[in-house]
PDB file of C-alpha atoms and ligand atoms in Angstrom:
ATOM      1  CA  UNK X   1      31.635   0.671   2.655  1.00 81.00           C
ATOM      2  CA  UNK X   2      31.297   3.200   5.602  1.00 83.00           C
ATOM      3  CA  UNK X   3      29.802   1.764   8.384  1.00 83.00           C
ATOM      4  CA  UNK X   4      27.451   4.386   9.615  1.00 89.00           C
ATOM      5  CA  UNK X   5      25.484   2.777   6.515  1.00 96.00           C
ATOM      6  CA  UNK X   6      22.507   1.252   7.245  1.00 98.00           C
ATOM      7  CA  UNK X   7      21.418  -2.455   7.893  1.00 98.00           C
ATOM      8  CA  UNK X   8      17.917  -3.542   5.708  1.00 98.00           C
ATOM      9  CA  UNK X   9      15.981  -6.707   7.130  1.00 98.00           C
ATOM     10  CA  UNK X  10      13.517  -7.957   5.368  1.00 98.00           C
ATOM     11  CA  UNK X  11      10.393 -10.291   5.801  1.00 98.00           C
ATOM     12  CA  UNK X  12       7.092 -11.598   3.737  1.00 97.00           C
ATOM     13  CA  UNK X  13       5.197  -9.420   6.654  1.00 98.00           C
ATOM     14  CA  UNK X  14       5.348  -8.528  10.169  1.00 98.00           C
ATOM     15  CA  UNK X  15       7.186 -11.179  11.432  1.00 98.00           C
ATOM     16  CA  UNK X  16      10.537 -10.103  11.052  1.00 98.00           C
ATOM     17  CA  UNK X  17      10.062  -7.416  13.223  1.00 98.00           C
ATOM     18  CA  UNK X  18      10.577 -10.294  16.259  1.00 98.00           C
ATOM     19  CA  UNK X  19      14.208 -10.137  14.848  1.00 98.00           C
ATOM     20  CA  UNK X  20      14.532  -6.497  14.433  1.00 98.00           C
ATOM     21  CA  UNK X  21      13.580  -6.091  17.749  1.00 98.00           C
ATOM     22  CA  UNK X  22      16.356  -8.175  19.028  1.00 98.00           C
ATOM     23  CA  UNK X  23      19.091  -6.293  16.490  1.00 98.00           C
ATOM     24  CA  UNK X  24      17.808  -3.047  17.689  1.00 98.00           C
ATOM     25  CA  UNK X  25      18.279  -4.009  21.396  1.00 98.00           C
ATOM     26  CA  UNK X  26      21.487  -5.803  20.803  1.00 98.00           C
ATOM     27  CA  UNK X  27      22.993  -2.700  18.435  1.00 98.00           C
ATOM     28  CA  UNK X  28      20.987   0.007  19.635  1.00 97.00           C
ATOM     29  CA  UNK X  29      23.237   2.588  17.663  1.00 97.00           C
ATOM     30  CA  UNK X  30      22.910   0.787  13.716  1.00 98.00           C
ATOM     31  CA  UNK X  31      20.404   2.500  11.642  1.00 98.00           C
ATOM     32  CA  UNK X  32      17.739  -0.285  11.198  1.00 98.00           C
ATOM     33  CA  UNK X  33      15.660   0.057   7.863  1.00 98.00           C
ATOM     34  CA  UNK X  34      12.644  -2.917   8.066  1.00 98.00           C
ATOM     35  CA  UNK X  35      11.241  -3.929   4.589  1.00 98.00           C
ATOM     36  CA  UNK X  36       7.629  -6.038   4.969  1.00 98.00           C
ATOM     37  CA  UNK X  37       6.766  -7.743   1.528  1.00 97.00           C
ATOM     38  CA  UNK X  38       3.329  -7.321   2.642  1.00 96.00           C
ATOM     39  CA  UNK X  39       1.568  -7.392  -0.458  1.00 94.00           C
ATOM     40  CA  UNK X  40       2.967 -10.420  -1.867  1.00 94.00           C
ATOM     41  CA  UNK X  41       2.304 -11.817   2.016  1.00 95.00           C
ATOM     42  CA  UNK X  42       2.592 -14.974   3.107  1.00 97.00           C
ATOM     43  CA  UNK X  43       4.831 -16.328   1.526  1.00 96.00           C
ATOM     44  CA  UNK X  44       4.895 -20.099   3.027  1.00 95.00           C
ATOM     45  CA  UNK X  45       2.428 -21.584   0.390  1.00 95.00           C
ATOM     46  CA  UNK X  46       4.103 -19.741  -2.708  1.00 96.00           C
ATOM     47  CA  UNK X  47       6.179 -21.678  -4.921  1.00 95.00           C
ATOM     48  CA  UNK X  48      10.176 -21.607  -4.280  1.00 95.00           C
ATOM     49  CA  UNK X  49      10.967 -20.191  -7.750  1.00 95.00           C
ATOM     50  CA  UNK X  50       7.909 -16.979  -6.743  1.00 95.00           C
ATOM     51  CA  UNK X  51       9.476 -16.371  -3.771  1.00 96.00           C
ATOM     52  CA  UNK X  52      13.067 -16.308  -4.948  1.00 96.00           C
ATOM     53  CA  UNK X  53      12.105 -13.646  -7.665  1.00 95.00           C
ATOM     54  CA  UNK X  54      10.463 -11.750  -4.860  1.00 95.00           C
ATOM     55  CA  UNK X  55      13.955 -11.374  -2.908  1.00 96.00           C
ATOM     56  CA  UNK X  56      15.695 -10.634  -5.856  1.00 96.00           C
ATOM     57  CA  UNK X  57      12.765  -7.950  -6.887  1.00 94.00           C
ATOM     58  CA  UNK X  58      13.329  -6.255  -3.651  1.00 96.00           C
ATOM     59  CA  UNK X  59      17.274  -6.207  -3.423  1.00 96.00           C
ATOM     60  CA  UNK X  60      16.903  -3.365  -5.642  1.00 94.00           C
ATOM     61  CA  UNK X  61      15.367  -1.338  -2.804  1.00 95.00           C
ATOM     62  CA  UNK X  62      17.996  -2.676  -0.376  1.00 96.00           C
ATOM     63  CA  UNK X  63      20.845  -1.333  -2.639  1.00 95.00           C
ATOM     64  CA  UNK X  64      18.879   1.900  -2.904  1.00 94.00           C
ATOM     65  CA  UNK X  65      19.855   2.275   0.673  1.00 95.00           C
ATOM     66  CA  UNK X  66      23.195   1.660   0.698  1.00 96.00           C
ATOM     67  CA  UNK X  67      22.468  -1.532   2.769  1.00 97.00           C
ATOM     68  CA  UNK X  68      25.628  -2.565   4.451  1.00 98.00           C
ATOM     69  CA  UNK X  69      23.968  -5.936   5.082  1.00 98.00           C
ATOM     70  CA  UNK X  70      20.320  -7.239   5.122  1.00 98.00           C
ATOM     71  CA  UNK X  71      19.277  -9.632   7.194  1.00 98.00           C
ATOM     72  CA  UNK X  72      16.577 -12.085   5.604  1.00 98.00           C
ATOM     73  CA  UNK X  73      14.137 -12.125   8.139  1.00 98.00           C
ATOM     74  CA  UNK X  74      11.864 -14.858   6.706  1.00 98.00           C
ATOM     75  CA  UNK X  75      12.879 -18.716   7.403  1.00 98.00           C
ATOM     76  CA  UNK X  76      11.067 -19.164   4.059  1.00 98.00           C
ATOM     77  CA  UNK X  77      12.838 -16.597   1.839  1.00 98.00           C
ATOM     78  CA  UNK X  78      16.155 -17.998   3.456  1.00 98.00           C
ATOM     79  CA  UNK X  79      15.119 -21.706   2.373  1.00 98.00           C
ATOM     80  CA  UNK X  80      14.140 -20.312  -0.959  1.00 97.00           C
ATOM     81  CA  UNK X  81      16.919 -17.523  -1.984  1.00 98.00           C
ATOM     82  CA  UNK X  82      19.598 -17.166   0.392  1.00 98.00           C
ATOM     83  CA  UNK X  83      21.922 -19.241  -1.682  1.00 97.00           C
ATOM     84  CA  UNK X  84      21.662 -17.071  -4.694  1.00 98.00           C
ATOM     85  CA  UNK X  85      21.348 -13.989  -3.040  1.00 98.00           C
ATOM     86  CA  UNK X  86      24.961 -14.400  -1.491  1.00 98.00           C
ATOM     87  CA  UNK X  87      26.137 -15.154  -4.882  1.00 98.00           C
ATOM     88  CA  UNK X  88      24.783 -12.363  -6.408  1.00 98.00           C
ATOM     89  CA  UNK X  89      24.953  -9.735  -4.066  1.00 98.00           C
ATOM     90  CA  UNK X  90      28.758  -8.272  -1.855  1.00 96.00           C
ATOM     91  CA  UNK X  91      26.835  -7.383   1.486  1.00 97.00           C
ATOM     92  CA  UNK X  92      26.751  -9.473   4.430  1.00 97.00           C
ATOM     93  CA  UNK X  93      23.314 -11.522   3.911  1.00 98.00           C
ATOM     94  CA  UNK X  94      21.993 -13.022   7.546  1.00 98.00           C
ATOM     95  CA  UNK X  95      19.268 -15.632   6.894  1.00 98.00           C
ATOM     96  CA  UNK X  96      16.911 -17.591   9.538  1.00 97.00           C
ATOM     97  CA  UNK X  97      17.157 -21.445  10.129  1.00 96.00           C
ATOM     98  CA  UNK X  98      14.576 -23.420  12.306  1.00 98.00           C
ATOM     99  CA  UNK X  99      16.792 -23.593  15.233  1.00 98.00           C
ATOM    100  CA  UNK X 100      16.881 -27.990  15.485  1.00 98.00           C
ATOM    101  CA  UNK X 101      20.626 -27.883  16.578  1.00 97.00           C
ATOM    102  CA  UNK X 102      19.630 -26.043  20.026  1.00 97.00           C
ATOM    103  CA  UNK X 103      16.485 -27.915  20.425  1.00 98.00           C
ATOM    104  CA  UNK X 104      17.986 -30.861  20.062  1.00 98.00           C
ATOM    105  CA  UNK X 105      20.722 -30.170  22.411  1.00 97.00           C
ATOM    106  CA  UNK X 106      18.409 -29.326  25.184  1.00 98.00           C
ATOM    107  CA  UNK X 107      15.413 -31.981  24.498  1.00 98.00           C
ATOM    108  CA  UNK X 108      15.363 -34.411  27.554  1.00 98.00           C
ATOM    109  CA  UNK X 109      12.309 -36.680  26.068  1.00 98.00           C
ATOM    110  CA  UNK X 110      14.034 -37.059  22.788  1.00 98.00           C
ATOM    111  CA  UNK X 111      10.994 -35.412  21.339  1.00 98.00           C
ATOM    112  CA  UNK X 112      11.162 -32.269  19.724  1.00 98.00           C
ATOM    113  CA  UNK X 113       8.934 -30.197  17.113  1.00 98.00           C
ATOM    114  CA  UNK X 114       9.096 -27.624  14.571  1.00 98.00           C
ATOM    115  CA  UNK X 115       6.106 -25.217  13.736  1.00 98.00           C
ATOM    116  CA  UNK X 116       6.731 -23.346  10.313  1.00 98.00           C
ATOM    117  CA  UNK X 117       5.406 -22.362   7.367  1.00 98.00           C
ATOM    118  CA  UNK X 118       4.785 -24.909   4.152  1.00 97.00           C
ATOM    119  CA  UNK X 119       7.746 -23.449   2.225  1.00 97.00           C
ATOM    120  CA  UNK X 120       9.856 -23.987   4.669  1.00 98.00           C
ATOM    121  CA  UNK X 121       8.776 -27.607   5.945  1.00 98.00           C
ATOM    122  CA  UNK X 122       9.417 -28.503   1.933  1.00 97.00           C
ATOM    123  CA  UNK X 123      12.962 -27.115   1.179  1.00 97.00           C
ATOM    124  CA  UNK X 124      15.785 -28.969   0.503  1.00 97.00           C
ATOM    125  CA  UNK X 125      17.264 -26.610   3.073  1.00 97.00           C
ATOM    126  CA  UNK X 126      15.057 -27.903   5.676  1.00 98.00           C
ATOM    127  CA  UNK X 127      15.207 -31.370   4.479  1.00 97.00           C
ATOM    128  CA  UNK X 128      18.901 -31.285   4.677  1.00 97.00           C
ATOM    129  CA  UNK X 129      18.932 -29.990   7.740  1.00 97.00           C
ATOM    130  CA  UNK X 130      16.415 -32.497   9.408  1.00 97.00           C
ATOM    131  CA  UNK X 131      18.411 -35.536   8.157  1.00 97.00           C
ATOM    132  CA  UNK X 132      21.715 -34.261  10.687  1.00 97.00           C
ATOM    133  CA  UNK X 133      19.379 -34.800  13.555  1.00 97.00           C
ATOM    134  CA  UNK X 134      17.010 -37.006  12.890  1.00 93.00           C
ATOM    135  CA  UNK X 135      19.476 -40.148  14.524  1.00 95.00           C
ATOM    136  CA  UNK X 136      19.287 -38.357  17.469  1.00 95.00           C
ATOM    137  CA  UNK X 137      15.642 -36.523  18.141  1.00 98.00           C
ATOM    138  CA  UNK X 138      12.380 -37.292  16.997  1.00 98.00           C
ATOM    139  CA  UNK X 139      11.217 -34.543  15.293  1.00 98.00           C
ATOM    140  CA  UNK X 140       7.566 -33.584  14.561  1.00 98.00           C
ATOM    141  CA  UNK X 141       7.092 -30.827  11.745  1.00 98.00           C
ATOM    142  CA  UNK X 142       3.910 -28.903  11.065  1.00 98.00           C
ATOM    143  CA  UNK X 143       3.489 -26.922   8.451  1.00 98.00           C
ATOM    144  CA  UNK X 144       0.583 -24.052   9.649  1.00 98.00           C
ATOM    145  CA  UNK X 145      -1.396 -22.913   7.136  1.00 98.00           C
ATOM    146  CA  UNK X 146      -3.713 -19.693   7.675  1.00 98.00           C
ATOM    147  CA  UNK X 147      -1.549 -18.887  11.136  1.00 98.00           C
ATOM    148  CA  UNK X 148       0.501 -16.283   9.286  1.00 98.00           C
ATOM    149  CA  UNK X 149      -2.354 -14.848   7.785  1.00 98.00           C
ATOM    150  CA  UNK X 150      -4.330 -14.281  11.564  1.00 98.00           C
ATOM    151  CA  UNK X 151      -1.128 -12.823  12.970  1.00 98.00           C
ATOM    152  CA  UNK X 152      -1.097 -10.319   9.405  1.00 97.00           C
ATOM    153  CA  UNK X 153      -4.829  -9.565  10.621  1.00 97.00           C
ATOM    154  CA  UNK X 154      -5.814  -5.465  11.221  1.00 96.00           C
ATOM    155  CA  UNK X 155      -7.721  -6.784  14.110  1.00 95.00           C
ATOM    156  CA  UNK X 156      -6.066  -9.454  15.931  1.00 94.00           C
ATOM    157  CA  UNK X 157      -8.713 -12.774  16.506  1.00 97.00           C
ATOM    158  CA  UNK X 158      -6.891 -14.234  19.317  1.00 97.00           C
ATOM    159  CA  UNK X 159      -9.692 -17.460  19.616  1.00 98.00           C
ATOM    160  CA  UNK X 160      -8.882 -18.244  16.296  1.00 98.00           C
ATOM    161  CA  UNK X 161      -5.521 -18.143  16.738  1.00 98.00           C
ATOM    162  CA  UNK X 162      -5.372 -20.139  19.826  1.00 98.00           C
ATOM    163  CA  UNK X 163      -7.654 -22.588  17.857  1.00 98.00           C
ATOM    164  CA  UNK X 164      -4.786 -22.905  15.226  1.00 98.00           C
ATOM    165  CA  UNK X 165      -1.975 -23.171  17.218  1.00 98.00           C
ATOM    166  CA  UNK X 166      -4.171 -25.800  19.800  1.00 98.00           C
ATOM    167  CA  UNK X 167      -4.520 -27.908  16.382  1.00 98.00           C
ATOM    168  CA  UNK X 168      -1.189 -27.238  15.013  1.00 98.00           C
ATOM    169  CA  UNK X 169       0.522 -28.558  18.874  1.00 98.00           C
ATOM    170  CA  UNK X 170      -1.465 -31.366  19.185  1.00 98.00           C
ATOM    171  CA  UNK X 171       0.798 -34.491  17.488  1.00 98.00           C
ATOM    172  CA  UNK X 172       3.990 -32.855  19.249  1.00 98.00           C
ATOM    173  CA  UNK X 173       1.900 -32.600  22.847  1.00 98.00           C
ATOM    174  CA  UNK X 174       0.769 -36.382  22.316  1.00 98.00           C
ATOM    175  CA  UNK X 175       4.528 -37.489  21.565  1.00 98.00           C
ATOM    176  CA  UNK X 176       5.566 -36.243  24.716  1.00 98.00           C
ATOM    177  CA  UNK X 177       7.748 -33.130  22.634  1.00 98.00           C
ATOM    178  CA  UNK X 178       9.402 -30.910  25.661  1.00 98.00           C
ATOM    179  CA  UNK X 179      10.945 -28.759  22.897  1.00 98.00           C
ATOM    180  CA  UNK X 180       9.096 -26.509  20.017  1.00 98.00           C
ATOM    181  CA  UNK X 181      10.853 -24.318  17.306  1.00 98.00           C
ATOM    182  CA  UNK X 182       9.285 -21.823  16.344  1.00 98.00           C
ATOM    183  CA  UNK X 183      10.318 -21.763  12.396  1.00 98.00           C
ATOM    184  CA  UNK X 184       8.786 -18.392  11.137  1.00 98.00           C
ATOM    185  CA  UNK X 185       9.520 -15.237  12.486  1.00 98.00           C
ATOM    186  CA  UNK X 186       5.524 -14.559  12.398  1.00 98.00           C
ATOM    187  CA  UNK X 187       5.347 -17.383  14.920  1.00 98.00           C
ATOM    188  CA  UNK X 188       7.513 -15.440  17.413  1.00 98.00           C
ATOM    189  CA  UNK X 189       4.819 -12.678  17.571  1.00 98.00           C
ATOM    190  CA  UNK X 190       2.827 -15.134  18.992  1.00 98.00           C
ATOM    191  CA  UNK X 191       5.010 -16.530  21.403  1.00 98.00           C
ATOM    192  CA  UNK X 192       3.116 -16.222  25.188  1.00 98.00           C
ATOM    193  CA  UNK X 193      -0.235 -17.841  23.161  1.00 98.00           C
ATOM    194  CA  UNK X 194       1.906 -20.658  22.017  1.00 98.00           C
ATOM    195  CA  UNK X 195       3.798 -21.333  25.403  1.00 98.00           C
ATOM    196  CA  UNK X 196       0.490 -21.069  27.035  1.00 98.00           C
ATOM    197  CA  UNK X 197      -1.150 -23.401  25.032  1.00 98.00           C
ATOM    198  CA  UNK X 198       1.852 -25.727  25.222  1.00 98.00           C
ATOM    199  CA  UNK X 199       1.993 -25.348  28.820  1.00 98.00           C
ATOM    200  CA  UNK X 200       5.161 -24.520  31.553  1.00 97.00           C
ATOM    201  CA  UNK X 201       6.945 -27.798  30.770  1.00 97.00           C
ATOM    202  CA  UNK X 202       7.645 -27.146  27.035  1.00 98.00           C
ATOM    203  CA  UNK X 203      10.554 -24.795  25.928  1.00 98.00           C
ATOM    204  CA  UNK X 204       9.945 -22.274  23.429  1.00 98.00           C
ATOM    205  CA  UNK X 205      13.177 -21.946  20.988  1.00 98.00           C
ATOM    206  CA  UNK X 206      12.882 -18.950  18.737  1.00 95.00           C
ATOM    207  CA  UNK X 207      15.730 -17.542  16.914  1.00 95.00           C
ATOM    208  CA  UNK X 208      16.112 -14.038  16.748  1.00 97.00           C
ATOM    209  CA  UNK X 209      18.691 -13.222  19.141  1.00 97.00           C
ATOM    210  CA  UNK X 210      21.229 -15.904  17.858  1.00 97.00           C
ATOM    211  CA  UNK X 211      20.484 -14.405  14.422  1.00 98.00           C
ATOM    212  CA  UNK X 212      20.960 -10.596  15.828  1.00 98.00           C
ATOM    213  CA  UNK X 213      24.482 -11.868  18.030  1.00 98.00           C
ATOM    214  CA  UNK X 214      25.366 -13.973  14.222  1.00 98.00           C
ATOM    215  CA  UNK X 215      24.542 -10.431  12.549  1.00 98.00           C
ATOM    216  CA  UNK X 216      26.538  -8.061  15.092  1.00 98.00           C
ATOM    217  CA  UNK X 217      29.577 -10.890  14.718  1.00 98.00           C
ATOM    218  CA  UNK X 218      29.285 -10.611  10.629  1.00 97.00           C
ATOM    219  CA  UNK X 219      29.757  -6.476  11.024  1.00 97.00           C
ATOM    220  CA  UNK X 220      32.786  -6.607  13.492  1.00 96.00           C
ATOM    221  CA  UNK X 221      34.520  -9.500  11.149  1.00 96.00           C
ATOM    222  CA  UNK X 222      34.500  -6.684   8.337  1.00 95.00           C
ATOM    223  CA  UNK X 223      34.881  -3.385  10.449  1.00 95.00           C
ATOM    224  CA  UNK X 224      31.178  -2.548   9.445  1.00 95.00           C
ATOM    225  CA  UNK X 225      29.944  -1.764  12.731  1.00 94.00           C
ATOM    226  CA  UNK X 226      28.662   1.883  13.759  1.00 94.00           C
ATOM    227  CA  UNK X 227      30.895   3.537  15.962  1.00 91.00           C
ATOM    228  CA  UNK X 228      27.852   6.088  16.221  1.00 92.00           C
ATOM    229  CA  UNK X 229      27.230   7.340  20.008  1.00 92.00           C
ATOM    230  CA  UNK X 230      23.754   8.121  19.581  1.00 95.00           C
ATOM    231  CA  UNK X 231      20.535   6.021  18.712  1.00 95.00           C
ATOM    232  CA  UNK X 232      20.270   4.727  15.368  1.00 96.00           C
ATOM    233  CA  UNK X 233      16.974   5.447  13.773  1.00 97.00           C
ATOM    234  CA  UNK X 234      14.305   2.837  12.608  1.00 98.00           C
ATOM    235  CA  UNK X 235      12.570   3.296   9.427  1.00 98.00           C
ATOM    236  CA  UNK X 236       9.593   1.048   8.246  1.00 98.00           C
ATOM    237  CA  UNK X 237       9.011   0.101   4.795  1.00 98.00           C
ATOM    238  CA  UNK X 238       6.208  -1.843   3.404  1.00 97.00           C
ATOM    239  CA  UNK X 239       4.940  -2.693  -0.413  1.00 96.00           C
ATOM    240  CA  UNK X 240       0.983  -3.266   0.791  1.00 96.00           C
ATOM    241  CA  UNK X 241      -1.233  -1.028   1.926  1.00 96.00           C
ATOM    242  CA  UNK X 242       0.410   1.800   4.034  1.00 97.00           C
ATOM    243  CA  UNK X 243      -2.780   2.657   5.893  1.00 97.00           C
ATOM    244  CA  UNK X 244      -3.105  -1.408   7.068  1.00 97.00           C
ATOM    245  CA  UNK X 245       0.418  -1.718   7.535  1.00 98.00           C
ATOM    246  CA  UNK X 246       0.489   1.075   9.925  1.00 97.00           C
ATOM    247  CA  UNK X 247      -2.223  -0.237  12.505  1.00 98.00           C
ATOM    248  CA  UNK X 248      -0.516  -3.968  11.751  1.00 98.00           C
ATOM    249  CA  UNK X 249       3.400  -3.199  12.523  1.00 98.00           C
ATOM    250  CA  UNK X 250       2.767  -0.465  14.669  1.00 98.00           C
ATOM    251  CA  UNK X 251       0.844  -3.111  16.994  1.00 98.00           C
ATOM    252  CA  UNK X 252       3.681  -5.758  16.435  1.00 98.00           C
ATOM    253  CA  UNK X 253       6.649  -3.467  17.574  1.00 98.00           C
ATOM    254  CA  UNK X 254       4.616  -2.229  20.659  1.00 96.00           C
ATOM    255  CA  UNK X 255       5.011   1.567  19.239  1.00 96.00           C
ATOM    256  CA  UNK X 256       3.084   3.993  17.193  1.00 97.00           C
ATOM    257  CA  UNK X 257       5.147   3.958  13.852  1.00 97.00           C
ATOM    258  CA  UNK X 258       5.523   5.995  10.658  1.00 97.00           C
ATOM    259  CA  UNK X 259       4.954   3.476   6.964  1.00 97.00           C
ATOM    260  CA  UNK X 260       6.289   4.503   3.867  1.00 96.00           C
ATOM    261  CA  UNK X 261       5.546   2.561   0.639  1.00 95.00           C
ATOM    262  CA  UNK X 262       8.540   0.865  -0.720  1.00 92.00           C
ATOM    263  CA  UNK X 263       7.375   0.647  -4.498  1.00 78.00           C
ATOM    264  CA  UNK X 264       6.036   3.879  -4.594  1.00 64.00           C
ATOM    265  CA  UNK X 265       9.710   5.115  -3.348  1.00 64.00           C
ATOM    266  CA  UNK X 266      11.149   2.658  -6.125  1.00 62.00           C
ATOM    267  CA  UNK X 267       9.141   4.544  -9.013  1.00 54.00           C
ATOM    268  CA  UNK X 268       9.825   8.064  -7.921  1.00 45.00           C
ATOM    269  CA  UNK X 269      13.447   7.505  -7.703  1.00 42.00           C
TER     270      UNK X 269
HETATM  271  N1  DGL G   1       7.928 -14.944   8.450  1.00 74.28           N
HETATM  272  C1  DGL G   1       8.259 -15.840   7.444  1.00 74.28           C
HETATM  273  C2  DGL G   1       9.069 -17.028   7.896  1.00 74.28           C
HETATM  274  O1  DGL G   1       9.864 -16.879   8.807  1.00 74.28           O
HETATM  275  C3  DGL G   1       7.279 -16.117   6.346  1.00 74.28           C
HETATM  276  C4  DGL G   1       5.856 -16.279   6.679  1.00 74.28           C
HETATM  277  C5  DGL G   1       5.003 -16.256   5.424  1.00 74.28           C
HETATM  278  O2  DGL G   1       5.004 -15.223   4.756  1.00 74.28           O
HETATM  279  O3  DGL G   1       4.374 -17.277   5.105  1.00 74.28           O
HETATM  280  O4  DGL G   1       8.998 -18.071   7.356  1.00 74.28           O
END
C-alpha cells in the first residue's frame, strides 16, 4: 500500500475532530480525510448491534479512498465494532478507550471519574476494562445524555451546556474525584467548560494525543508513513446535512471549512 495514501478517521459527529486535530499537528504531512456520521448522530443511546452496522456501512467509503488506516474516532463505535472491524478489514484500525489506566496512575485521592456516552458506559469493553482498576481507584461513571447533542448544536447554548456538565460532575465533585476522563471525543470539544466547572484542582485526561502518537507508531511499524515534504491536505466528509455541518465543524476545528456529502459521493461513484 503506498504510503502517500490517505488516513480516514471517523466519528458519530464532530467530536472526532478533537483527535484529528492532534494527528494533524503530530503528522502535519499525512493526508487527513474526516468522516462525521452526522445523520445517524449520536450514537451513545443506539443499540450496539445499530451502531456496529453503521461502521461497517461506512467502511465502504473508507476503502473508496484508499484508506491506509482509519482511525475510529468515537469511544462508542470502538466499544461497539472495533473487534470486527479488525477482523474484517487489512488496514491499521486505531480505536478510542476511556483513558482509566492514566487516570488511575496519576489520581492522588483514589477517586477518579469517567464522563461518556451510554454506549460506552454499557459495553463489555468498558466493563472489562473497569474491572482491571477497580481494586485500585474508585471510579465514578456517568453516562451524559443530551451533552452530545448541545455540542452537535448550529448555535452553541453554552448555559445549557454548563448546566449539563454542572449535573453530570456533581457525584465525582462530592467523592472528592481529582481525576476526570473525558470518554467521548465530543466531550473534548468542551474541555475549558468542563475544567472550569470542575475547578483548578481536577485534571482533565482526554485522549487524543496518545491515540494520534499510538496512530503515527502503527504507520512507522508497517513503513506506511508519508515521506511527503509538504502539508497534507484535510478533507471533510459528512452524511447529514452539508449546509449544518458546515457552520457545525467549521466552528469545532477553529477554521472556515469546505463539506462534501459522503452518501451522495457513494451513489455517484
Ligand atoms: N464521539 C463519540 C464517542 O467518543 C460518540 C458520541 C455520540 O455520538 O453519542 O463516544
Amino acid at each position: 500500500m503506498p504510503s502517500d495514501f490517505p488516513i480516514v478517521v471517523l466519528d458519530s459527529g464532530a467530536g472526532g475532530l478533537s483527535v484529528l486535530k492532534k494527528i494533524h499537528e503530530l503528522m502535519p504531512n499525512e493526508e487527513l480525510i474526516y468522516m462525521a456520521d452526522s445523520y445517524f448522530a449520536p450514537y451513545g443511546p443506539r443499540s450496539e448491534r445499530v451502531i456496529k452496522n453503521r461502521c461497517f456501512e461506512n467502511m465502504g467509503f473508507v476503502e473508496l479512498q484508499n484508506a491506509k488506516a482509519l482511525v475510529l474516532a468515537c469511544n462508542t463505535a470502538t466499544a461497539a465494532a472495533v473487534k470486527e472491524l479488525r477482523e474484517a478489514f487489512d488496514i491499521p484500525i486505531i480505536g478510542m478507550e476511556p483513558a482509566v489506566k492514566p487516570a488511575a496512575d496519576l489520581t492522588r485521592t483514589g477517586v477518579i471519574g469517567v464522563l461518556a456516552t451510554e454506549g460506552t458506559l454499557d459495553s463489555e469493553k468498558f466493563m472489562d476494562l473497569q474491572s482491571l482498576f477497580r481494586d485500585r481507584v474508585e471510579i465514578i461513571t456517568k453516562a451524559c445524555p443530551g451533552l452530545v447533542d448541545e455540542i452537535e448544536r448550529i448555535e452553541l447554548d453554552r448555559g445549557e451546556i454548563v448546566k449539563l456538565v454542572t449535573e453530570y460532575t456533581e457525584v465525582f465533585l462530592e467523592r472528592g474525584g481529582d481525576t476526570l476522563v473525558l470518554g467521548c471525543t465530543h466531550y473534548a470539544l468542551i474541555t475549558d467548560i468542563i475544567s472550569e466547572i470542575v475547578g483548578p484542582e481536577v485534571v482533565v485526561v482526554d485522549t487524543g494525543m496518545a491515540v494520534a502518537k499510538e496512530l503515527k507508531r502503527r504507520l512507522q511499524a508497517e513503513e506506511l508513513n508519508s515521506d511527503s515534504k509538504v502539508k497534507g491536505r484535510v478533507s471533510f466528509f459528512t452524511s447529514g446535512n452539508v449546509e449544518d455541518q458546515q457552520i457545525v465543524l467549521s466552528r469545532n476545528w477553529q477554521e472556515e471549512i469546505f463539506v462534501l456529502h459522503y452518501l451522495n459521493f457513494l451513489l455517484t461513484v
